[in-house]
PDB file of C-alpha atoms in Angstrom:
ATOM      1  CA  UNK A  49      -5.825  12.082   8.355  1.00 79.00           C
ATOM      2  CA  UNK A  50      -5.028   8.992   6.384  1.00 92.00           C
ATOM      3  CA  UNK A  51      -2.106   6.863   6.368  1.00 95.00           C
ATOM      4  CA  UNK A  52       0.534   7.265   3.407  1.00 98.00           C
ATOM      5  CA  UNK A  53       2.316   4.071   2.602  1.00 98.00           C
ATOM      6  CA  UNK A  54       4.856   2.827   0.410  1.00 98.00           C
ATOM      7  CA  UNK A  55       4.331  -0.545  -0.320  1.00 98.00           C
ATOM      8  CA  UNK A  56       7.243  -2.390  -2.065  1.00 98.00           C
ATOM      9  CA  UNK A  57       6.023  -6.135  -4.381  1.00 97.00           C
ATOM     10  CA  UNK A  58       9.035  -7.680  -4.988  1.00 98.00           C
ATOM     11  CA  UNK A  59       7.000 -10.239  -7.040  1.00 97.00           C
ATOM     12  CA  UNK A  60       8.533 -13.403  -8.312  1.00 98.00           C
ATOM     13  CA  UNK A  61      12.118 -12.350  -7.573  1.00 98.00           C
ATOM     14  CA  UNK A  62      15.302 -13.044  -5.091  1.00 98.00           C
ATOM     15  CA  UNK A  63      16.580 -15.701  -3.766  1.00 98.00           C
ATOM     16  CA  UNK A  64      15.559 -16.519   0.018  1.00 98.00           C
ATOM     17  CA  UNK A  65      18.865 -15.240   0.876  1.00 98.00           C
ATOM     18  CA  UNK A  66      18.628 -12.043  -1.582  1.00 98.00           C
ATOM     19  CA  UNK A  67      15.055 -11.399   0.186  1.00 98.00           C
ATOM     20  CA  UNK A  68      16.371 -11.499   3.411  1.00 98.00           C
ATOM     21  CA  UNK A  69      19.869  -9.021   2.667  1.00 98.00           C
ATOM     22  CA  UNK A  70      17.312  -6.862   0.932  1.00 98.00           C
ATOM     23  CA  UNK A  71      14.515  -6.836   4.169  1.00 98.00           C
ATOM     24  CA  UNK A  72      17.237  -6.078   6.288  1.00 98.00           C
ATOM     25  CA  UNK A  73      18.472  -3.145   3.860  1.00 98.00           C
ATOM     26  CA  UNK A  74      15.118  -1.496   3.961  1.00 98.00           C
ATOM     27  CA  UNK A  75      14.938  -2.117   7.657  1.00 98.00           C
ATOM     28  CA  UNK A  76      17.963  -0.538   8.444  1.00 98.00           C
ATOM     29  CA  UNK A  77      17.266   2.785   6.571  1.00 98.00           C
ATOM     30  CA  UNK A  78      13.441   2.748   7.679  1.00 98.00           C
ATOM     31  CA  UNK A  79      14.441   5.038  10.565  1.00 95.00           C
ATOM     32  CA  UNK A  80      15.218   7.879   8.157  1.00 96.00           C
ATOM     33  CA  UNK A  81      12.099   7.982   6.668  1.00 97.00           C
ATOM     34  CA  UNK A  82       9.149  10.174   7.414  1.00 96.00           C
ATOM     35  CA  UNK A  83       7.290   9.382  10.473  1.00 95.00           C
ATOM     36  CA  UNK A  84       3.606   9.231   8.946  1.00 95.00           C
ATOM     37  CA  UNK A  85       4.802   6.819   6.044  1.00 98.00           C
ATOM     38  CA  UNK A  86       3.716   3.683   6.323  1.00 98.00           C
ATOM     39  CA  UNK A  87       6.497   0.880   4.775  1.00 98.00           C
ATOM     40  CA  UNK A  88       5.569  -2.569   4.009  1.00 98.00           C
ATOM     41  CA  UNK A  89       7.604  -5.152   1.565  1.00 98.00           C
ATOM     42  CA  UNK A  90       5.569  -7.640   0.010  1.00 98.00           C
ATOM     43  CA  UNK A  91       8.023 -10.992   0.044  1.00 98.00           C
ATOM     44  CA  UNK A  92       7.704 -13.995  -1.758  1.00 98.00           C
ATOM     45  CA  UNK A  93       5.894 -17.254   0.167  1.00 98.00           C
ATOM     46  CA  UNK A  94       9.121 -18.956   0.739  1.00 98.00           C
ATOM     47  CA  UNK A  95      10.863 -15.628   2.220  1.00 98.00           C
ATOM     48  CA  UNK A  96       7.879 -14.678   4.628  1.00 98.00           C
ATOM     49  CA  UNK A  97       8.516 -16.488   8.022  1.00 98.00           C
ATOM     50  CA  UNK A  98      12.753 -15.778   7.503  1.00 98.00           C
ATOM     51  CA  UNK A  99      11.861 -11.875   6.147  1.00 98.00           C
ATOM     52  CA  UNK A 100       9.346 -11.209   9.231  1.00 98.00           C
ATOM     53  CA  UNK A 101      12.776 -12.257  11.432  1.00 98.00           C
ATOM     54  CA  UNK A 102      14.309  -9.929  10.034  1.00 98.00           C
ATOM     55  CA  UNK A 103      12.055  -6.940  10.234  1.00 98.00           C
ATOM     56  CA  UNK A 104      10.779  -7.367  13.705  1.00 98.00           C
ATOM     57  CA  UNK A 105      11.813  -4.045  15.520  1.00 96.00           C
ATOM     58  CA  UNK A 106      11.104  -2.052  12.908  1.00 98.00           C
ATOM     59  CA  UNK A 107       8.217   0.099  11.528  1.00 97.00           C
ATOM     60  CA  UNK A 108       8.354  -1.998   8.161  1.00 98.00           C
ATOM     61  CA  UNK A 109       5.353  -4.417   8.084  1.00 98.00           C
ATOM     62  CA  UNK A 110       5.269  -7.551   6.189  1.00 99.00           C
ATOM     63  CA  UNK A 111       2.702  -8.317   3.410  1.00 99.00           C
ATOM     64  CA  UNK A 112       2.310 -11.431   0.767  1.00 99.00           C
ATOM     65  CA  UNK A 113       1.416 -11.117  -2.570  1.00 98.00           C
ATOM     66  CA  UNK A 114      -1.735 -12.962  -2.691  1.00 98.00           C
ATOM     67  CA  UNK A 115      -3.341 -15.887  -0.747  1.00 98.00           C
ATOM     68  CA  UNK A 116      -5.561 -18.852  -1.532  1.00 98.00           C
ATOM     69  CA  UNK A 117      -9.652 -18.659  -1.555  1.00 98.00           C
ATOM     70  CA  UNK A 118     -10.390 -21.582   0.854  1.00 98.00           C
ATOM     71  CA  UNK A 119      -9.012 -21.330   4.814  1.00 98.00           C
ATOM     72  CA  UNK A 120      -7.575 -24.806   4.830  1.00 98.00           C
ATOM     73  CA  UNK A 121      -7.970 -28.632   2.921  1.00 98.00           C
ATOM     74  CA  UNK A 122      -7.018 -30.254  -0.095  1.00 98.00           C
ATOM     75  CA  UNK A 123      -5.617 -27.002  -1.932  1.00 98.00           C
ATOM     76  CA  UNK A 124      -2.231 -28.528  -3.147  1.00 98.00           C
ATOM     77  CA  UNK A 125      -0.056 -25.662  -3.200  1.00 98.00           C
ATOM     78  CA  UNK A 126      -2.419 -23.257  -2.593  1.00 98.00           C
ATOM     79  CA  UNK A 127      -1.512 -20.888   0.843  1.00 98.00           C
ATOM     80  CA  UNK A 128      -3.672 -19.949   3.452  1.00 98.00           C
ATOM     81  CA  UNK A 129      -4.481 -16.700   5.349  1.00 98.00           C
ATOM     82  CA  UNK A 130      -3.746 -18.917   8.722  1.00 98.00           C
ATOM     83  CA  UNK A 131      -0.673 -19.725   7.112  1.00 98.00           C
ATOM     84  CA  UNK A 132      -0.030 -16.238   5.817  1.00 98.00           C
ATOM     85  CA  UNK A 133      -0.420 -14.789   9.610  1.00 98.00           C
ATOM     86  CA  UNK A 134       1.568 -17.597  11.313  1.00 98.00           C
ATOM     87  CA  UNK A 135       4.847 -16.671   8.788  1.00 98.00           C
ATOM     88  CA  UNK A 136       4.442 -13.232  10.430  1.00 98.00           C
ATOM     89  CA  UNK A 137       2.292 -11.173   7.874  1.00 98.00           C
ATOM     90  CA  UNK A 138       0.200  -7.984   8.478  1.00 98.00           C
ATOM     91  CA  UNK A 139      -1.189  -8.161   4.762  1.00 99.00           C
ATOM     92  CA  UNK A 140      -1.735  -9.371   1.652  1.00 99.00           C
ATOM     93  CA  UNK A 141      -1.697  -7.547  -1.837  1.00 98.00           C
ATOM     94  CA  UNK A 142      -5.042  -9.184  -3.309  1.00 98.00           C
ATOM     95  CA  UNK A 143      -6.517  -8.842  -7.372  1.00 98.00           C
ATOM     96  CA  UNK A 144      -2.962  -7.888  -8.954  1.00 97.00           C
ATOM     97  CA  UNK A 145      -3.096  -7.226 -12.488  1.00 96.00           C
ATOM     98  CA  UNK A 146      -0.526  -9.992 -13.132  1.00 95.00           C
ATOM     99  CA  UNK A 147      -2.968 -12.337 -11.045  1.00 97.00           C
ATOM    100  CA  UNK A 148      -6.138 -11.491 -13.102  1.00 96.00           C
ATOM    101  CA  UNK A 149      -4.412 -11.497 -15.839  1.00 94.00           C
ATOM    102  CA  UNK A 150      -2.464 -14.956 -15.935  1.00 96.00           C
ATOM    103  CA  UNK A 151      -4.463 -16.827 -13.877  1.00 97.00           C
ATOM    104  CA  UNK A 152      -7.597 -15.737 -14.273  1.00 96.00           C
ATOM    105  CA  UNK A 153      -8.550 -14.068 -10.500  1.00 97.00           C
ATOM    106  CA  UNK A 154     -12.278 -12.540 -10.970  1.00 98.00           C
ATOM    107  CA  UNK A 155     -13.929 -10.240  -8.973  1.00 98.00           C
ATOM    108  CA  UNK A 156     -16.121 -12.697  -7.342  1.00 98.00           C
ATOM    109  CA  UNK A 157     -13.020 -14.463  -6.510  1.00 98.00           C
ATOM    110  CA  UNK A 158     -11.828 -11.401  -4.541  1.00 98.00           C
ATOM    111  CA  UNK A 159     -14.727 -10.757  -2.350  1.00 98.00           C
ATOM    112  CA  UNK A 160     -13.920 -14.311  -0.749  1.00 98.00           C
ATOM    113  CA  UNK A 161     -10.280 -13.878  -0.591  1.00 98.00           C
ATOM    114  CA  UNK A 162     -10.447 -10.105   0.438  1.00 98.00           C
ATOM    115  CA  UNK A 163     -13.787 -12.088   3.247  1.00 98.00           C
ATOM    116  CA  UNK A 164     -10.668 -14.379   4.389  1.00 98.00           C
ATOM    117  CA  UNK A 165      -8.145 -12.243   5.128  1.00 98.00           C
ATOM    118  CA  UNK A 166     -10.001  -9.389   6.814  1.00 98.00           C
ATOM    119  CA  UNK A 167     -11.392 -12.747   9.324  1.00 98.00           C
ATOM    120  CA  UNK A 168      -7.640 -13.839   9.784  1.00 98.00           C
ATOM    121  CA  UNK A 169      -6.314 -10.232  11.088  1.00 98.00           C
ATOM    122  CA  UNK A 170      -5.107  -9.388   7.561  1.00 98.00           C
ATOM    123  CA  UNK A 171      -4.763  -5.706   6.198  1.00 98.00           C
ATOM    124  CA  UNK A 172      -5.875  -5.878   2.344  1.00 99.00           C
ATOM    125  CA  UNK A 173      -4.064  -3.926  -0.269  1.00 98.00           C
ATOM    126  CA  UNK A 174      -6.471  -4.440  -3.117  1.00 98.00           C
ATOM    127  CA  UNK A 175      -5.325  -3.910  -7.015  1.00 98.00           C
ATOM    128  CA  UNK A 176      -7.579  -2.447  -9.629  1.00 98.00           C
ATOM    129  CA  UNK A 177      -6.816  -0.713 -12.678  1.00 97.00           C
ATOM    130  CA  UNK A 178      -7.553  -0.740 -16.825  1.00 96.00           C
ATOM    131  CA  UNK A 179      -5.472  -2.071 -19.789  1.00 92.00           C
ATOM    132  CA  UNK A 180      -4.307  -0.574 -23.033  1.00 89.00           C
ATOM    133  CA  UNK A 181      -7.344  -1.198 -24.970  1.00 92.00           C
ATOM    134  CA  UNK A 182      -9.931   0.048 -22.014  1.00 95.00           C
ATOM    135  CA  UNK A 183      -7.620   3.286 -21.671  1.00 93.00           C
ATOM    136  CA  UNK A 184      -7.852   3.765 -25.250  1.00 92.00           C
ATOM    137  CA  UNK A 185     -11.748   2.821 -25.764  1.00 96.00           C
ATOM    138  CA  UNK A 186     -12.293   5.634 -22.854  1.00 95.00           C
ATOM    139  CA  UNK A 187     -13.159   2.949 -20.709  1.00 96.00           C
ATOM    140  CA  UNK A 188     -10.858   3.448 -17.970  1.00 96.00           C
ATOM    141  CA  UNK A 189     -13.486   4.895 -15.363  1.00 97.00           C
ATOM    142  CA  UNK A 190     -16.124   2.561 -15.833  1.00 98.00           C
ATOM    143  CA  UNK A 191     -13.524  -0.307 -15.428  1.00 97.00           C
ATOM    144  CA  UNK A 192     -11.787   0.847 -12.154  1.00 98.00           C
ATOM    145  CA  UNK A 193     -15.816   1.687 -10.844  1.00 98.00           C
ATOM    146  CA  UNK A 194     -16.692  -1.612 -11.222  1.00 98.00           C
ATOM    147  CA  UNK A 195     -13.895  -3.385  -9.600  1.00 98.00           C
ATOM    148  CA  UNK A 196     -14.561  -0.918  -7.070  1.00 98.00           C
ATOM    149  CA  UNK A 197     -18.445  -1.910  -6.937  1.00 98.00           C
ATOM    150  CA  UNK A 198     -17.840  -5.708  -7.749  1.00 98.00           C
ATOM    151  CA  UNK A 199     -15.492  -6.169  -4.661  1.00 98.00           C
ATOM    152  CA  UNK A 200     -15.749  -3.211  -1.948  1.00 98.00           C
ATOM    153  CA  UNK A 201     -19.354  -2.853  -2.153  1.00 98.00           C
ATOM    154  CA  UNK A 202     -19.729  -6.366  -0.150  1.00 98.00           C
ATOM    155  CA  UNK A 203     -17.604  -5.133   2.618  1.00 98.00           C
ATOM    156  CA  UNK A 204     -18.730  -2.342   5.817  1.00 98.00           C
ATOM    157  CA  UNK A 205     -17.682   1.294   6.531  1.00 98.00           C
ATOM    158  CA  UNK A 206     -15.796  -0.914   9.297  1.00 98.00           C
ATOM    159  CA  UNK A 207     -14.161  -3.299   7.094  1.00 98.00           C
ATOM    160  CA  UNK A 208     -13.074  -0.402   4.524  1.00 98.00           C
ATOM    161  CA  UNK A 209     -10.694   0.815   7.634  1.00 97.00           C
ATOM    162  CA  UNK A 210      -8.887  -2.510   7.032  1.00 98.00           C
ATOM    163  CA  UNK A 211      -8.252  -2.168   3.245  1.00 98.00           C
ATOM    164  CA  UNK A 212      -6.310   0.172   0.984  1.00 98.00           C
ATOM    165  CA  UNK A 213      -6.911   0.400  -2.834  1.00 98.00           C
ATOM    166  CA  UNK A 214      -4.329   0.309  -5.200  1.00 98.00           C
ATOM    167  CA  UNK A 215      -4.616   1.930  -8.350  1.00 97.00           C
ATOM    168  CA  UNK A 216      -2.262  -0.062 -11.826  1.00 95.00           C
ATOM    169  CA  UNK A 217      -2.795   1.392 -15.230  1.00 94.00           C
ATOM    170  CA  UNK A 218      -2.070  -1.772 -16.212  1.00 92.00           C
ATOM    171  CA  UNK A 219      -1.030  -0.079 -19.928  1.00 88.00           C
ATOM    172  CA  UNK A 220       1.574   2.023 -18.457  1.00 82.00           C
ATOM    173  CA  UNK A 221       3.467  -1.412 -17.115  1.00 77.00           C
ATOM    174  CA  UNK A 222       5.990  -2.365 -19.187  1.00 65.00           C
ATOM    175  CA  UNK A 223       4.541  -0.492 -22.292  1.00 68.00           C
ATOM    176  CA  UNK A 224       6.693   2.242 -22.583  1.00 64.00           C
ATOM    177  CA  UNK A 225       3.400   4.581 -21.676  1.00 71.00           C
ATOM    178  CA  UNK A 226       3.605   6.604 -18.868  1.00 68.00           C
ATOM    179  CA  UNK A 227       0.471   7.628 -16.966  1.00 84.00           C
ATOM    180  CA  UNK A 228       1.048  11.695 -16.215  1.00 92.00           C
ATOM    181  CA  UNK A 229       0.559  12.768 -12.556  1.00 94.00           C
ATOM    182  CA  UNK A 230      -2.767  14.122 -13.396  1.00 95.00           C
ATOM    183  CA  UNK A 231      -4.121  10.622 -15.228  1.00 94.00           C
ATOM    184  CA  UNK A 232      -3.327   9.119 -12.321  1.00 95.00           C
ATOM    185  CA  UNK A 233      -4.968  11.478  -9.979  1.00 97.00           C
ATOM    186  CA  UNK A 234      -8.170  11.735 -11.647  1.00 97.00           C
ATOM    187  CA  UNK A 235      -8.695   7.961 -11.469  1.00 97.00           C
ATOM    188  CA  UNK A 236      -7.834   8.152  -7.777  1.00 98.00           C
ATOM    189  CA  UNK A 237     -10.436  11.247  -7.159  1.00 98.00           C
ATOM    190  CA  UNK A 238     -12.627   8.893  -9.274  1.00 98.00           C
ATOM    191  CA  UNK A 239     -11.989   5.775  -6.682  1.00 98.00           C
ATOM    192  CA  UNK A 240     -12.728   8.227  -3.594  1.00 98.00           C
ATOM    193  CA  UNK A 241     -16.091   9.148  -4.909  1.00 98.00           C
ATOM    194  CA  UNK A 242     -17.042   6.074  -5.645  1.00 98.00           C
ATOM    195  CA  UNK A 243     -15.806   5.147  -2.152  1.00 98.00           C
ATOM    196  CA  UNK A 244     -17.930   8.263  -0.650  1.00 98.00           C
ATOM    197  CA  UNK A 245     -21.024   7.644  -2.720  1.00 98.00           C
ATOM    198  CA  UNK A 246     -21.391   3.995  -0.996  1.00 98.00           C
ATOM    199  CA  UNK A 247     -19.627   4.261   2.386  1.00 98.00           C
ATOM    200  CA  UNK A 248     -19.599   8.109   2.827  1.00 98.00           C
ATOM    201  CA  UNK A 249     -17.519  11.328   2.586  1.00 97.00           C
ATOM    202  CA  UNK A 250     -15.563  10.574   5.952  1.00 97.00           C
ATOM    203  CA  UNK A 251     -14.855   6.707   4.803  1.00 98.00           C
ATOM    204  CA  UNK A 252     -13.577   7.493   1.421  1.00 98.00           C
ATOM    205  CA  UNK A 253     -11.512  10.507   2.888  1.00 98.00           C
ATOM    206  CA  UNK A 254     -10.184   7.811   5.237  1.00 98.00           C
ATOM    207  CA  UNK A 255      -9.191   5.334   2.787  1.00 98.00           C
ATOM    208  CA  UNK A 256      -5.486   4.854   1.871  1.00 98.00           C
ATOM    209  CA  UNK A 257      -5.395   4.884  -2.414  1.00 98.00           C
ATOM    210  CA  UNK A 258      -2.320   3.908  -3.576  1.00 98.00           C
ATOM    211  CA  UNK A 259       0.102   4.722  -7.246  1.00 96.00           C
ATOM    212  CA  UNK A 260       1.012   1.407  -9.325  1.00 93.00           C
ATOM    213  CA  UNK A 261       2.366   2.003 -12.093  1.00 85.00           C
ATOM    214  CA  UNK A 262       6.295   2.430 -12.367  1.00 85.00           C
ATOM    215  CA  UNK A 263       6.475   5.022  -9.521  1.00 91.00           C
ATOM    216  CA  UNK A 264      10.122   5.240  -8.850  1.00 92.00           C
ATOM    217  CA  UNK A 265      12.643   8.051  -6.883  1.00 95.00           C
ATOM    218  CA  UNK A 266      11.990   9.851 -10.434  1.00 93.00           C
ATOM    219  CA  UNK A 267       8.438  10.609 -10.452  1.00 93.00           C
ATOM    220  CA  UNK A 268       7.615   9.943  -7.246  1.00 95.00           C
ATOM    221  CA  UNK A 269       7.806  14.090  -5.811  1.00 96.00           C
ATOM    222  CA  UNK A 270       5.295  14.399  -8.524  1.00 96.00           C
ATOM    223  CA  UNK A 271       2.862  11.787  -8.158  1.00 95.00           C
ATOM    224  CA  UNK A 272       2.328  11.756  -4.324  1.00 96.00           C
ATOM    225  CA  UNK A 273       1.775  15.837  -4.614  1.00 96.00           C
ATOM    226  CA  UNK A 274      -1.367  14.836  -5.753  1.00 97.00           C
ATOM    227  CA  UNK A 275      -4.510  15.420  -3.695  1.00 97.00           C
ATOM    228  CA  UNK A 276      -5.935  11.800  -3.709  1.00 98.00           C
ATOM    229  CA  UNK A 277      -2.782   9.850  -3.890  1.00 98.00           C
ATOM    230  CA  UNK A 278      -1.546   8.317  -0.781  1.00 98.00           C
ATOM    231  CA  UNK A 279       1.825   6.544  -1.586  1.00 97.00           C
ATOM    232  CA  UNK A 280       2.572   3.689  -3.921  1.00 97.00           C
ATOM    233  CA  UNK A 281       3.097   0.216  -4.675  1.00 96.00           C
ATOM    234  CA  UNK A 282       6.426  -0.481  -5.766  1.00 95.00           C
ATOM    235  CA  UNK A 283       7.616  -2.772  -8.163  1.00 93.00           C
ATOM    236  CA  UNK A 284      10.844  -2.761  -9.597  1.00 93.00           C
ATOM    237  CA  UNK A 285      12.486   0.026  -7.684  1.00 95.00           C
ATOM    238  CA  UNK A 286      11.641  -1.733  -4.379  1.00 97.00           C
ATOM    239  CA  UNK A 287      13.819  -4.419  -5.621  1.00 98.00           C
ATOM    240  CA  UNK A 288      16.598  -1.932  -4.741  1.00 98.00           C
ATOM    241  CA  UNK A 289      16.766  -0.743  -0.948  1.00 98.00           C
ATOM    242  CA  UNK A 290      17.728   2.757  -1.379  1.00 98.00           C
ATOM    243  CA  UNK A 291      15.498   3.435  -4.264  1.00 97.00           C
ATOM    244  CA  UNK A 292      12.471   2.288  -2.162  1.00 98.00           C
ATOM    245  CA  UNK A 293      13.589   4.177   0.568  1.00 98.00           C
ATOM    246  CA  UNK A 294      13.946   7.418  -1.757  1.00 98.00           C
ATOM    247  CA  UNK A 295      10.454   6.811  -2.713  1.00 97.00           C
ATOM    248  CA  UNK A 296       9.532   6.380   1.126  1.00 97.00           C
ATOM    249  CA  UNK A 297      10.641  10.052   1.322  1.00 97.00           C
ATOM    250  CA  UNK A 298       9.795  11.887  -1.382  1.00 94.00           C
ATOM    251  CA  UNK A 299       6.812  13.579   1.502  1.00 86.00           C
TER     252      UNK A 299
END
């Protein structure tokens, strides 16, 4: 059976201090949530190593938001996966659509980031997902496919047990469009054949696909009903304890 998690990104926001009140929020209430739900909070760089303090004891792992594409050297501030699992992480969220889309991450750029974690010890939550004009062009399939192809395809059946997909429709962020329950679960369906058709029915039933796009206490009921979705990744309403922790049990 495979893992449901709720994966809060808190992005570029709090204050070390904030981050840390907030961690220990979520940690607090973790207890009440369902026992097969997965939590992790993905914490700025500075927070990590003072966040991970905080949630030791607890069943919330910590992930960062990205990580650099070399394992050490002259990278001025760029940050390692060594440095990632020293501050106390279990993941990394990798290809965001705010990453590929201000600062140009690429596929190719992926497969050696997504390479460097999985060698560190790192879980991988990777990000894929269409824009407003691919959406509208019908496009949306072929998109998320080759993401899919471009990145996973260079991993094993073994490595897949390491990563979890995250599905954004990037043009339901911040747009005002809301993908229905049903958009989003025939992309994810979509992801888990594609997922079957190179690694096999059993790894693509194993895989962990997760909901990105404004999944809050609201919706959530709705969306994780769904056959092929396994949880979400948070954005704004993990900024808020009890609204991630809502989300955590809306099993």
């Amino acid at each position: 059976m495979r893992k449901k998690i709720v994966a809060g990104n808190w992005k570029m926001n709090t204050s070390i201090q904030e981050g840390v009140e907030l961690a220990k929020a979520v940690a607090a209430g973790a207890a009440g949530t369902p026992e097969n739900v997965g939590l992790i909070v993905a914490a700025p760089f500075t927070h990590l190593a003072s966040v991970a303090e905080v949630l030791k004891g607890s069943k919330v792992e910590l992930s960062a938001q990205n990580c650099a594409d070399h394992e050490k050297g002259a990278y001025t501030g760029e940050v390692s996966v060594g440095m990632l699992v020293s501050a106390g992480c279990s993941w990394t969220i990798l290809g965001h659509s705010e990453r590929r889309q201000y600062y140009g991450e690429t596929d190719e750029k992926l497969v050696v980031k997504t390479r460097l974690a999985l060698e560190a010890g790192l879980g991988v939550i990777l990000c894929v997902g269409e824009n407003l004009e691919q959406r509208e062009e019908g496009k949306h399939f072929e998109v998320v496919t080759s993401q899919i192809e471009n990145v996973l395809f260079n991993f094993t059946a073994e490595e897949m047990s390491k990563i979890v997909v995250a599905y954004e429709p990037v043009w339901a962020i911040g747009t005002g469009k809301t993908a229905s329950a049903e958009q989003a679960e025939e992309i994810h369906a979509c992801i888990r054949k594609v997922l079957a058709g190179k690694f096999g029915e059993e790894v693509a039933q194993d895989t962990t696909i997760l909901y990105g796009g404004s999944c809050k206490p609201s919706n959530a009921k709705e969306l994780f009903a769904q056959e092929d979705i396994d949880g979400g990744l948070i954005g704004g309403a993990a900024l808020k304890a009890d609204d991630f922790l809502a989300i955590a049990c809306s099993y």
